C-alpha cells in the first residue's frame, strides 16, 4: 500500500506520519519548499524511499507520491 499525503488544518508540525491511515499529514498552507523538503526527508529517511534527483517525491516502492490538491506545492515538484 502506497503512502498517501493529506493536507489538514491546525497541525503542530509541517508533517506528521499517521500509521493508521498510511498517510503523511501535512499542514495546509505550508510554504511549498518547506513542505517538499520535510516530506522528502520523511520518505527517504524513515521509509527508505529511493532518493532520485529530479524525480520528486517517491514512495518506498518507487512510485511517485501524489500531493493533495489542497497543498500549494504544485510549483515545487521540480526538485
Ligand atoms: Zn508505494
Tab-separated table of N, CA and C and ligand atoms in Angstrom:
chain	number	residue	atom	x	y	z
A	1	UNK	N	0.852	-1.193	0.000
A	1	UNK	CA	0.000	0.000	0.000
A	1	UNK	C	0.883	1.238	0.000
A	2	UNK	N	0.622	2.093	-0.948
A	2	UNK	CA	1.481	3.261	-1.076
A	2	UNK	C	1.141	4.337	-0.049
A	3	UNK	N	2.168	5.081	0.281
A	3	UNK	CA	1.992	6.190	1.211
A	3	UNK	C	1.181	7.293	0.544
A	4	UNK	N	0.242	7.816	1.272
A	4	UNK	CA	-0.550	8.934	0.766
A	4	UNK	C	-0.217	10.190	1.568
A	5	UNK	N	-0.598	11.309	1.003
A	5	UNK	CA	-0.369	12.577	1.673
A	5	UNK	C	-1.680	13.341	1.725
A	6	UNK	N	-1.993	13.878	2.903
A	6	UNK	CA	-3.236	14.619	3.056
A	6	UNK	C	-2.956	15.944	3.749
A	7	UNK	N	-3.551	16.991	3.243
A	7	UNK	CA	-3.402	18.307	3.859
A	7	UNK	C	-4.501	18.509	4.900
A	8	UNK	N	-4.088	18.908	6.083
A	8	UNK	CA	-5.053	19.152	7.155
A	8	UNK	C	-4.757	20.503	7.803
A	9	UNK	N	-5.742	20.991	8.520
A	9	UNK	CA	-5.579	22.262	9.223
A	9	UNK	C	-5.052	22.015	10.637
A	10	UNK	N	-4.430	23.046	11.182
A	10	UNK	CA	-4.049	23.050	12.601
A	10	UNK	C	-3.126	21.912	12.989
A	11	UNK	N	-2.151	21.630	12.160
A	11	UNK	CA	-1.148	20.633	12.507
A	11	UNK	C	-0.027	21.328	13.283
A	12	UNK	N	0.449	20.709	14.372
A	12	UNK	CA	1.509	21.357	15.167
A	12	UNK	C	2.869	21.344	14.472
A	13	UNK	N	3.027	20.501	13.446
A	13	UNK	CA	4.290	20.427	12.712
A	13	UNK	C	3.993	20.535	11.225
A	14	UNK	N	5.054	20.612	10.422
A	14	UNK	CA	4.863	20.669	8.966
A	14	UNK	C	4.255	19.371	8.474
A	15	UNK	N	4.743	18.250	8.998
A	15	UNK	CA	4.256	16.960	8.529
A	15	UNK	C	4.304	15.934	9.657
A	16	UNK	N	3.288	15.100	9.721
A	16	UNK	CA	3.217	14.051	10.745
A	16	UNK	C	2.793	12.745	10.087
A	17	UNK	N	3.502	11.674	10.403
A	17	UNK	CA	3.169	10.353	9.868
A	17	UNK	C	2.019	9.750	10.672
A	18	UNK	N	0.991	9.307	9.956
A	18	UNK	CA	-0.152	8.659	10.599
A	18	UNK	C	-0.175	7.199	10.161
A	19	UNK	N	0.373	6.284	10.984
A	19	UNK	CA	0.480	4.876	10.584
A	19	UNK	C	-0.877	4.203	10.412
A	20	UNK	N	-1.881	4.654	11.121
A	20	UNK	CA	-3.208	4.036	10.998
A	20	UNK	C	-3.789	4.242	9.608
A	21	UNK	N	-3.523	5.399	9.035
A	21	UNK	CA	-4.089	5.729	7.729
A	21	UNK	C	-3.081	5.567	6.598
A	22	UNK	N	-1.842	5.144	6.938
A	22	UNK	CA	-0.759	5.061	5.962
A	22	UNK	C	-0.671	6.378	5.190
A	23	UNK	N	-0.715	7.449	5.956
A	23	UNK	CA	-0.784	8.774	5.350
A	23	UNK	C	0.143	9.728	6.090
A	24	UNK	N	0.804	10.571	5.335
A	24	UNK	CA	1.554	11.661	5.950
A	24	UNK	C	0.655	12.894	5.942
A	25	UNK	N	0.321	13.363	7.118
A	25	UNK	CA	-0.499	14.562	7.221
A	25	UNK	C	0.405	15.774	7.109
A	26	UNK	N	0.030	16.713	6.282
A	26	UNK	CA	0.815	17.933	6.142
A	26	UNK	C	-0.050	19.133	6.493
A	27	UNK	N	0.592	20.133	7.018
A	27	UNK	CA	-0.123	21.330	7.432
A	27	UNK	C	-0.497	22.169	6.217
A	28	UNK	N	-1.769	22.405	6.069
A	28	UNK	CA	-2.248	23.162	4.919
A	28	UNK	C	-1.671	24.580	4.962
A	29	UNK	N	-1.163	25.020	3.839
A	29	UNK	CA	-0.658	26.382	3.764
A	29	UNK	C	0.844	26.496	4.003
A	30	UNK	N	1.494	25.373	4.318
A	30	UNK	CA	2.941	25.405	4.493
A	30	UNK	C	3.611	25.812	3.184
A	31	UNK	N	4.655	26.619	3.294
A	31	UNK	CA	5.374	27.017	2.087
A	31	UNK	C	5.848	25.779	1.345
A	32	UNK	N	5.690	25.791	0.036
A	32	UNK	CA	5.926	24.593	-0.762
A	32	UNK	C	7.336	24.037	-0.600
A	33	UNK	N	8.325	24.900	-0.534
A	33	UNK	CA	9.694	24.416	-0.415
A	33	UNK	C	9.911	23.714	0.916
A	34	UNK	N	9.357	24.272	1.969
A	34	UNK	CA	9.475	23.639	3.284
A	34	UNK	C	8.757	22.299	3.302
A	35	UNK	N	7.601	22.265	2.672
A	35	UNK	CA	6.793	21.044	2.650
A	35	UNK	C	7.500	19.930	1.889
A	36	UNK	N	8.006	20.259	0.719
A	36	UNK	CA	8.708	19.265	-0.095
A	36	UNK	C	9.932	18.745	0.642
A	37	UNK	N	10.680	19.646	1.273
A	37	UNK	CA	11.890	19.234	1.974
A	37	UNK	C	11.547	18.289	3.127
A	38	UNK	N	10.503	18.626	3.874
A	38	UNK	CA	10.100	17.806	5.015
A	38	UNK	C	9.613	16.430	4.548
A	39	UNK	N	8.789	16.429	3.519
A	39	UNK	CA	8.259	15.158	3.010
A	39	UNK	C	9.376	14.296	2.434
A	40	UNK	N	10.283	14.924	1.736
A	40	UNK	CA	11.407	14.194	1.152
A	40	UNK	C	12.236	13.537	2.251
A	41	UNK	N	12.457	14.269	3.344
A	41	UNK	CA	13.231	13.726	4.458
A	41	UNK	C	12.511	12.548	5.092
A	42	UNK	N	11.223	12.685	5.315
A	42	UNK	CA	10.450	11.596	5.928
A	42	UNK	C	10.472	10.366	5.032
A	43	UNK	N	10.233	10.569	3.759
A	43	UNK	CA	10.124	9.438	2.836
A	43	UNK	C	11.458	8.707	2.680
A	44	UNK	N	12.548	9.454	2.574
A	44	UNK	CA	13.831	8.796	2.330
A	44	UNK	C	14.449	8.261	3.616
A	45	UNK	N	14.334	8.998	4.706
A	45	UNK	CA	14.985	8.591	5.956
A	45	UNK	C	14.139	7.573	6.707
A	46	UNK	N	12.851	7.866	6.872
A	46	UNK	CA	12.002	6.990	7.673
A	46	UNK	C	11.519	5.765	6.903
A	47	UNK	N	11.346	5.913	5.598
A	47	UNK	CA	10.755	4.813	4.829
A	47	UNK	C	11.698	4.224	3.796
A	48	UNK	N	12.879	4.797	3.670
A	48	UNK	CA	13.842	4.232	2.735
A	48	UNK	C	13.456	4.396	1.280
A	49	UNK	N	12.685	5.435	0.975
A	49	UNK	CA	12.311	5.677	-0.412
A	49	UNK	C	13.558	6.041	-1.207
A	50	UNK	N	13.603	5.643	-2.478
A	50	UNK	CA	14.757	5.987	-3.312
A	50	UNK	C	14.886	7.494	-3.473
A	51	UNK	N	16.106	7.969	-3.323
A	51	UNK	CA	16.365	9.404	-3.440
A	51	UNK	C	16.887	9.679	-4.839
A	52	UNK	N	15.974	9.931	-5.751
A	52	UNK	CA	16.333	10.114	-7.159
A	52	UNK	C	16.268	11.599	-7.494
A	53	UNK	N	17.417	12.223	-7.781
A	53	UNK	CA	17.394	13.645	-8.115
A	53	UNK	C	16.488	13.929	-9.305
A	54	UNK	N	15.606	14.894	-9.156
A	54	UNK	CA	14.729	15.275	-10.254
A	54	UNK	C	13.458	14.454	-10.346
A	55	UNK	N	13.341	13.406	-9.544
A	55	UNK	CA	12.172	12.530	-9.630
A	55	UNK	C	11.048	12.983	-8.704
A	56	UNK	N	11.304	14.008	-7.915
A	56	UNK	CA	10.269	14.441	-6.991
A	56	UNK	C	10.135	13.486	-5.824
A	57	UNK	N	8.951	13.465	-5.229
A	57	UNK	CA	8.728	12.614	-4.073
A	57	UNK	C	8.327	11.216	-4.519
A	58	UNK	N	8.925	10.214	-3.879
A	58	UNK	CA	8.578	8.840	-4.229
A	58	UNK	C	8.236	8.048	-2.984
A	59	UNK	N	7.361	7.080	-3.173
A	59	UNK	CA	7.021	6.118	-2.143
A	59	UNK	C	8.217	5.188	-1.943
A	60	UNK	N	8.183	4.375	-0.865
A	60	UNK	CA	9.276	3.420	-0.647
A	60	UNK	C	9.361	2.373	-1.756
A	61	UNK	N	8.255	2.199	-2.495
A	61	UNK	CA	8.249	1.219	-3.585
A	61	UNK	C	8.733	1.836	-4.899
A	62	UNK	N	8.967	3.147	-4.906
A	62	UNK	CA	9.463	3.791	-6.107
A	62	UNK	C	8.402	4.525	-6.900
A	63	UNK	N	7.134	4.322	-6.545
A	63	UNK	CA	6.055	5.026	-7.239
A	63	UNK	C	6.054	6.498	-6.817
A	64	UNK	N	5.657	7.382	-7.721
A	64	UNK	CA	5.545	8.787	-7.342
A	64	UNK	C	4.470	8.974	-6.273
A	65	UNK	N	4.738	9.843	-5.335
A	65	UNK	CA	3.758	10.170	-4.311
A	65	UNK	C	2.988	11.405	-4.751
A	66	UNK	N	1.676	11.300	-4.757
A	66	UNK	CA	0.844	12.418	-5.180
A	66	UNK	C	0.579	13.347	-4.004
A	67	UNK	N	0.745	14.608	-4.277
A	67	UNK	CA	0.447	15.597	-3.249
A	67	UNK	C	-1.019	15.978	-3.340
A	68	UNK	N	-1.630	16.276	-2.196
A	68	UNK	CA	-3.044	16.651	-2.211
A	68	UNK	C	-3.248	17.979	-2.922
A	69	UNK	N	-4.337	18.129	-3.652
A	69	UNK	CA	-4.575	19.369	-4.395
A	69	UNK	C	-4.717	20.585	-3.479
A	70	UNK	N	-5.023	20.339	-2.218
A	70	UNK	CA	-5.182	21.472	-1.297
A	70	UNK	C	-3.844	22.116	-0.962
A	71	UNK	N	-2.777	21.312	-1.063
A	71	UNK	CA	-1.471	21.843	-0.694
A	71	UNK	C	-0.903	22.663	-1.850
A	72	UNK	N	-0.482	23.854	-1.610
A	72	UNK	CA	0.019	24.727	-2.681
A	72	UNK	C	1.454	24.394	-3.054
A	73	UNK	N	1.652	23.194	-3.563
A	73	UNK	CA	3.013	22.743	-3.806
A	73	UNK	C	3.252	22.369	-5.257
A	74	UNK	N	2.276	22.597	-6.100
A	74	UNK	CA	2.421	22.147	-7.479
A	74	UNK	C	3.619	22.796	-8.162
A	75	UNK	N	3.956	23.996	-7.766
A	75	UNK	CA	5.050	24.703	-8.428
A	75	UNK	C	6.407	24.235	-7.946
A	76	UNK	N	6.425	23.346	-6.949
A	76	UNK	CA	7.711	22.940	-6.374
A	76	UNK	C	8.044	21.489	-6.674
A	77	UNK	N	7.308	20.864	-7.563
A	77	UNK	CA	7.526	19.450	-7.826
A	77	UNK	C	8.811	19.201	-8.595
A	78	UNK	N	9.335	20.197	-9.251
A	78	UNK	CA	10.580	20.027	-9.993
A	78	UNK	C	11.732	20.224	-9.027
A	79	UNK	N	12.165	19.171	-8.397
A	79	UNK	CA	13.229	19.296	-7.402
A	79	UNK	C	14.581	19.443	-8.096
B	1	LIG	ZN1	4.296	2.580	-2.856
